[in-house]
Short mmCIF file of C-alpha atoms in Angstrom, two decimals:
data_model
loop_
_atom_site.label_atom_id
_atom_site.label_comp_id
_atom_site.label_asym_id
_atom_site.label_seq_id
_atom_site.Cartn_x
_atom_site.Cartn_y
_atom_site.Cartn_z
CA UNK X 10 222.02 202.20 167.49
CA UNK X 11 221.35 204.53 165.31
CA UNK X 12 217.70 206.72 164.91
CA UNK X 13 215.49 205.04 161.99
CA UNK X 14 214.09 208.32 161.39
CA UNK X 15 213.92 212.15 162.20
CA UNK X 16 210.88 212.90 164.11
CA UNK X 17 209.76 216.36 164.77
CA UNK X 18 208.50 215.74 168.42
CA UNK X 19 211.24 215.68 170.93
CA UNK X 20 211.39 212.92 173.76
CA UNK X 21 209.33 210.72 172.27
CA UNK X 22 208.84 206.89 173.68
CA UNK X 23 209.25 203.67 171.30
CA UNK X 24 204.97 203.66 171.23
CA UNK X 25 204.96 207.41 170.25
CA UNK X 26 207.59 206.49 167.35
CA UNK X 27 205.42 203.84 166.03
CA UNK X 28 202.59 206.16 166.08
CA UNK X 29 204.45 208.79 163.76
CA UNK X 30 205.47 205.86 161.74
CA UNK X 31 201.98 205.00 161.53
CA UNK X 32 201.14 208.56 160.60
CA UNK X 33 203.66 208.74 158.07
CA UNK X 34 202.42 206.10 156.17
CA UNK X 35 198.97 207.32 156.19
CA UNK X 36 200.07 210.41 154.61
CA UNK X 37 201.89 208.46 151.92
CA UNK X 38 198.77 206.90 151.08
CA UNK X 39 196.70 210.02 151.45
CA UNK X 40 199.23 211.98 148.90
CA UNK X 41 198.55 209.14 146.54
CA UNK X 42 194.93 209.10 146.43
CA UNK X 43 195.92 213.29 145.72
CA UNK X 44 197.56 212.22 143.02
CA UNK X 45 194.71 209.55 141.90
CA UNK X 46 192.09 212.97 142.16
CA UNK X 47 190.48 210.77 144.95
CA UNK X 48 190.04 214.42 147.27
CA UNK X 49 187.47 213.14 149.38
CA UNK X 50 189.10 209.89 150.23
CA UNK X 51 192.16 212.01 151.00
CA UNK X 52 190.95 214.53 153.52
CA UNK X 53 189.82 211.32 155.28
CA UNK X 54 193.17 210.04 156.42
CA UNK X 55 194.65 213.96 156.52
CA UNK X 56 192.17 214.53 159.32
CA UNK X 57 192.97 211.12 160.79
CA UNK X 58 196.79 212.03 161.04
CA UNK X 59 195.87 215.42 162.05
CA UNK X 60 193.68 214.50 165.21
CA UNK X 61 196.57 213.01 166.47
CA UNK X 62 199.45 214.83 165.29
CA UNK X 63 198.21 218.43 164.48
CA UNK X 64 202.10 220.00 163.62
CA UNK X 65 203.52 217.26 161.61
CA UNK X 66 204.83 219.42 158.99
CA UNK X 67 203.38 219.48 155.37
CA UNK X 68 199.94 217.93 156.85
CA UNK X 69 198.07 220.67 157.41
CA UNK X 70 199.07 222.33 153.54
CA UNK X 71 198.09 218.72 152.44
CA UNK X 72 194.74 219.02 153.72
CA UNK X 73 193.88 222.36 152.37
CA UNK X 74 194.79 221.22 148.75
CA UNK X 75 192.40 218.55 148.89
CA UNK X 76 189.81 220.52 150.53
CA UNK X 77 190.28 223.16 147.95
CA UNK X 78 190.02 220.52 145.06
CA UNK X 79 186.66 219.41 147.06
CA UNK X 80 185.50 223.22 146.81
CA UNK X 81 185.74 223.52 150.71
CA UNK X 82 187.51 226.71 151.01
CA UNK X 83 186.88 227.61 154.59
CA UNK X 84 188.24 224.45 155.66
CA UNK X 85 191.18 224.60 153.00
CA UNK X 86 192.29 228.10 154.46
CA UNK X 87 191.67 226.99 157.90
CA UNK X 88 194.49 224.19 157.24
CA UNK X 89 196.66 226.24 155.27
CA UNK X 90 196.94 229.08 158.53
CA UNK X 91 197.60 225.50 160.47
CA UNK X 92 200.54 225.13 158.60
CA UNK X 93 201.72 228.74 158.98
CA UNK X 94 201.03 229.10 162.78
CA UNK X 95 203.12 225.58 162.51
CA UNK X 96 205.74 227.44 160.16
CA UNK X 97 205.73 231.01 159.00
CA UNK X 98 208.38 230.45 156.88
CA UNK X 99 206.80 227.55 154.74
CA UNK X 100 206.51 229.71 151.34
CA UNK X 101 204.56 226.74 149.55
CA UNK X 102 202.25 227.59 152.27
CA UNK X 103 202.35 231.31 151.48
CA UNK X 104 201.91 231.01 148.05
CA UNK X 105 198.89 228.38 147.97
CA UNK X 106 197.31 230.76 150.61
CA UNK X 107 197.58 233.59 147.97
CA UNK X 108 196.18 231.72 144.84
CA UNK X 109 193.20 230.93 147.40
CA UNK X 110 193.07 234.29 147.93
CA UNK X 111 193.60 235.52 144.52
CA UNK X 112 190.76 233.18 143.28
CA UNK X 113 188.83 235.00 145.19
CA UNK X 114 189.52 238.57 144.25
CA UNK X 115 190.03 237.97 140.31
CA UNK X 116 187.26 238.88 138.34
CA UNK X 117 185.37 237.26 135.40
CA UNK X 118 186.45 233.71 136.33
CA UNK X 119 186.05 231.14 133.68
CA UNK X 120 186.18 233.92 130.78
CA UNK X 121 184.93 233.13 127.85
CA UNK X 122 185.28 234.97 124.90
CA UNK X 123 183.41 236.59 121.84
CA UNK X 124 184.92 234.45 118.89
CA UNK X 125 182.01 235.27 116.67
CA UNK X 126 182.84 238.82 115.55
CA UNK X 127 186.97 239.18 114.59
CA UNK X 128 187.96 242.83 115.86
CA UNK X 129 188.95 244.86 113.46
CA UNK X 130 192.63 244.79 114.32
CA UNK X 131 194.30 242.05 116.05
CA UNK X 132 196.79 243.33 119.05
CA UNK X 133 200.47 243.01 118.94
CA UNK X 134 201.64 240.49 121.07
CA UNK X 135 204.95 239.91 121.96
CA UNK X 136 206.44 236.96 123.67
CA UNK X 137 208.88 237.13 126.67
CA UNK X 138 211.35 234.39 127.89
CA UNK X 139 214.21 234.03 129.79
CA UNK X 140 216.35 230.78 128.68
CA UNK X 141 219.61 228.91 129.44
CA UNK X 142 220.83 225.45 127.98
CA UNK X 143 217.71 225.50 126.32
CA UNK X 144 218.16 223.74 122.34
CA UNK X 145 216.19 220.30 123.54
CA UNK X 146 213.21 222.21 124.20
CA UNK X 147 212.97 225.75 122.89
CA UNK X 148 211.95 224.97 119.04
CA UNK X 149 209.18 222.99 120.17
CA UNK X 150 207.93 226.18 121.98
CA UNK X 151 208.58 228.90 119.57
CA UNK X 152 207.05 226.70 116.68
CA UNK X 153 203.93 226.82 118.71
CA UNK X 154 203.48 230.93 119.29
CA UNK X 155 205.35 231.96 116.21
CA UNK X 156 202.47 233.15 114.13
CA UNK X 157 200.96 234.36 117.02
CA UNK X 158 203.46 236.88 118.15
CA UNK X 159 205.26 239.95 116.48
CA UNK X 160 208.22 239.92 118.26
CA UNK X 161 210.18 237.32 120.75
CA UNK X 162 212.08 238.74 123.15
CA UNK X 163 214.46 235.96 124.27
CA UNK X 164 216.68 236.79 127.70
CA UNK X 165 219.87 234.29 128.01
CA UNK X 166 221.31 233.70 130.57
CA UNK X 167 224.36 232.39 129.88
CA UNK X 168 223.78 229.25 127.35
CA UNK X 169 227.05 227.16 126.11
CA UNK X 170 224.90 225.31 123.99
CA UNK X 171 222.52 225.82 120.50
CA UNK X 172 220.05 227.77 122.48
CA UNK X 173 221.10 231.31 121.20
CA UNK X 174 221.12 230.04 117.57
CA UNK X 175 218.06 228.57 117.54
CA UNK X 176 216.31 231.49 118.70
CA UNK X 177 218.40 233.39 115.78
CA UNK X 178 216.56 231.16 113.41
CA UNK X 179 213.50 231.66 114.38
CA UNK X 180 214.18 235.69 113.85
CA UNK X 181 213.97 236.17 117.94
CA UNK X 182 215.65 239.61 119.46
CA UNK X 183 218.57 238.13 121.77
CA UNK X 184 219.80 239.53 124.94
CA UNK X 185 222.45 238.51 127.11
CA UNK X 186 221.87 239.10 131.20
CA UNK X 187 223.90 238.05 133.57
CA UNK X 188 222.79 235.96 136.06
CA UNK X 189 222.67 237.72 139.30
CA UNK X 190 220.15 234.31 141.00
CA UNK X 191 217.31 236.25 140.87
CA UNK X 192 214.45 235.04 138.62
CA UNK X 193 212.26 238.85 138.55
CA UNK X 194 215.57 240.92 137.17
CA UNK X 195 215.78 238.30 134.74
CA UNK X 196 212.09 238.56 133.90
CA UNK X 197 212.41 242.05 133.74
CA UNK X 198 214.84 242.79 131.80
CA UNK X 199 212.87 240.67 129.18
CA UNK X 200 209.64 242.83 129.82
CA UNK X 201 212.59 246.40 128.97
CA UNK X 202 212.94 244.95 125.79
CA UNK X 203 209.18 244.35 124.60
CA UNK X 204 207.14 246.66 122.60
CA UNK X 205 203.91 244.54 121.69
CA UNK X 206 200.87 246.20 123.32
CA UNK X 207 200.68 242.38 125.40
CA UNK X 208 203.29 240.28 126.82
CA UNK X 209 203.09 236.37 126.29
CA UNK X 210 205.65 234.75 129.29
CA UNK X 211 206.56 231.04 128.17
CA UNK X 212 209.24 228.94 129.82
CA UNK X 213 211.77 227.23 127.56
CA UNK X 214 209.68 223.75 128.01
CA UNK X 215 206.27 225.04 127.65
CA UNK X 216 204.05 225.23 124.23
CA UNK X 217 200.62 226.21 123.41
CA UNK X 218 198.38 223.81 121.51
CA UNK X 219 196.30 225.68 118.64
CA UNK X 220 193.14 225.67 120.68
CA UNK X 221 194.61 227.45 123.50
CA UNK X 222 197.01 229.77 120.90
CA UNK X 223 193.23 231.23 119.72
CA UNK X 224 191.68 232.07 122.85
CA UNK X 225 194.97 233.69 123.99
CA UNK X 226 194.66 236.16 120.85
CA UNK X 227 191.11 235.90 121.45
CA UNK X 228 191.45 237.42 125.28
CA UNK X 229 193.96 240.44 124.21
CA UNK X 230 191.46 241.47 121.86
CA UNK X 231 188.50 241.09 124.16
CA UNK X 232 189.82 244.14 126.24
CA UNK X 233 187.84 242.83 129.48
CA UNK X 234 190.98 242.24 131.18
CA UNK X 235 194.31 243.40 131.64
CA UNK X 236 195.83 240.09 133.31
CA UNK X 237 194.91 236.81 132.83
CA UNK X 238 195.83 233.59 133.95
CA UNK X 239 196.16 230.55 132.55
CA UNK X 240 196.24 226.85 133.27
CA UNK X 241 200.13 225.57 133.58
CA UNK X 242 199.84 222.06 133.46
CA UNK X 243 202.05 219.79 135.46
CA UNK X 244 201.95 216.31 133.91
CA UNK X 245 202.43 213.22 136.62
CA UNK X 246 201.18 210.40 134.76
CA UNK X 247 200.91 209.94 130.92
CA UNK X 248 197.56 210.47 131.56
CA UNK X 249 196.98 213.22 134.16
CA UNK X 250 197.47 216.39 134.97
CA UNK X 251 197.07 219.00 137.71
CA UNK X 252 196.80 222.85 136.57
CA UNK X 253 197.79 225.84 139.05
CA UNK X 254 197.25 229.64 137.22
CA UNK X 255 199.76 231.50 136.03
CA UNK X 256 200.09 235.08 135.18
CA UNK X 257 201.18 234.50 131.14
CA UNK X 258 199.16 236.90 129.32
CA UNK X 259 199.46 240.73 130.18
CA UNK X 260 199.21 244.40 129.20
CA UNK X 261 202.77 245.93 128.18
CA UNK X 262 202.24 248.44 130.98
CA UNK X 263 204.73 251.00 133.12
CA UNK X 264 204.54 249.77 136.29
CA UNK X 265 204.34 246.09 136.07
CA UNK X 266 207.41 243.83 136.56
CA UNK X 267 208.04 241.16 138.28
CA UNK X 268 208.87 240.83 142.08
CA UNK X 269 210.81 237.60 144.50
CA UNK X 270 214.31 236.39 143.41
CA UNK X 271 213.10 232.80 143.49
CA UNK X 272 209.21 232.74 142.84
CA UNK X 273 209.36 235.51 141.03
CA UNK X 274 205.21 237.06 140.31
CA UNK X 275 204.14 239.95 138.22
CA UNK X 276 200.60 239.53 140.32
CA UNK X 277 201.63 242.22 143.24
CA UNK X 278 202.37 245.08 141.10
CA UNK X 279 199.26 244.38 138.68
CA UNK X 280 196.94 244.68 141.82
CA UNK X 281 198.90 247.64 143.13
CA UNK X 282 198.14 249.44 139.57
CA UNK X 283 194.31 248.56 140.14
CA UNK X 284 194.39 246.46 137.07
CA UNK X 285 191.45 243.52 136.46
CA UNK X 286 192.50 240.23 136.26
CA UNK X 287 190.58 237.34 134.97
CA UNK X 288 191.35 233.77 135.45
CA UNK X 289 190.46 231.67 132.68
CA UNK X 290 190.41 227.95 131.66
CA UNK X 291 193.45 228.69 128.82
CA UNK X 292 196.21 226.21 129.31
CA UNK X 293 200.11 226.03 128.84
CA UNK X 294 201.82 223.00 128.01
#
């Protein structure tokens, strides 16, 4: 007879089974009320499951989102070092214990910015992407920054589709990488290319809406930061979203590039060049 499931405790008797399926199905429901924004109804059944099974894996990281939504960070760190001492390798660990810690360090959170008094010259901006396959989606986003920007610097990566002329059309500076798996060299080789005094980063499938196009050219000419991040939405309903910051707006600077093959983050190398970054309520489609 074969195993109904993979269980992470070893030896376990047909009561113990029923308890992890138990478990299991609380954090189903728990990730749902996460996904409902019902936080404090979550953390409920997380610390249910987690007074009886303290390692099962992903728990502990579930927690500390919800307690972080809730504005609990002591208890949202505590759960996300759970997790690590758990696994040390989980990286979606890693990186949520980093934006908890970057939250922390950025300054001017919230920004807002002086939109009474234009400056007297408007920054050069020039937007940075890395494509492939791209023609369902990229139109939509350069239509959205293109009067915004003074140059797009498009990377591809190897596109057998309309991607490369549609990016022609829209006057875009096209350069052809090879793909080497490894996300930062692609980013950077976009970044080799740019000469506007900032650096817009959009994805293929993002766009800007014209509220959050202004305060974007609004923030590079504020000067009062150097990095800032914005809102990248994640859409899970029709109706909902959840937002994690993103580095997309940044000084053209020596000495910032982008650093992991896979989640590749310009972050490291802007805090090892002392630079301020602000986190701001800007958000990318």
């Amino acid at each position: 007879m074969e195993k109904a499931m993979a269980s992470p405790y070893s030896e376990t008797t047909s009561p113990q089974l029923a308890e992890i399926d138990r478990a299991i199905e609380l954090v189903q429901r728990a990730n749902a009320l996460m996904e409902q924004g019902a936080f404090s109804e979550a953390v409920v059944l997380f610390d249910q499951i987690l007074e009886s099974f303290p390692d099962l894996p992903e728990v502990n990281l579930a927690a500390a989102k919800a307690y972080f939504r809730l504005g609990e960070r002591r208890k949202a760190m505590i759960g996300c070092i759970n997790e690590l001492v758990n696994d040390p390798q989980n990286e979606r660990a890693l990186h949520f214990l980093y934006e908890m810690h970057l939250s922390r360090l950025v300054r001017g959170i919230r920004l807002e910015f002086n939109r009474k008094t234009p400056p007297k010259r408007w920054p050069s901006i020039s937007l940075v992407m890395i494509v492939k396959n791209e023609e369902a989606h990229l139109e939509r986003c350069l239509d959205s920054v293109k009067d915004m920007v003074s140059e797009m610097i498009i990377v591809d990566t190897g596109s057998t589709d309309r991607t490369v002329e549609i990016a022609h059309a829209y006057g875009a500076k096209v350069y052809h990488f090879d793909w080497c798996d490894d996300f930062a060299a692609a980013r950077n080789e976009s970044l080799k290319h740019a000469t506007g005094e900032w650096l817009l980063m959009m994805d293929a499938d993002n766009w800007l809406e014209p509220e959050d196009k202004n305060q974007l050219l609004w923030a590079a000419a504020s000067g009062k930061a150097d990095v800032y991040l914005c809102k990248q939405l994640d859409w899970n309903t029709e109706t909902t979203y959840r937002g994690s910051p993103q580095a997309r707006l940044f000084r053209n600077l020596p000495g910032l590039y982008y650093q992991s093959a896979l989640h590749e983050n310009i972050l490291p190398s802007a805090r090892k060049l002392g630079l301020t970054i602000a986190l701001t309520e800007i958000k990318i489609q």
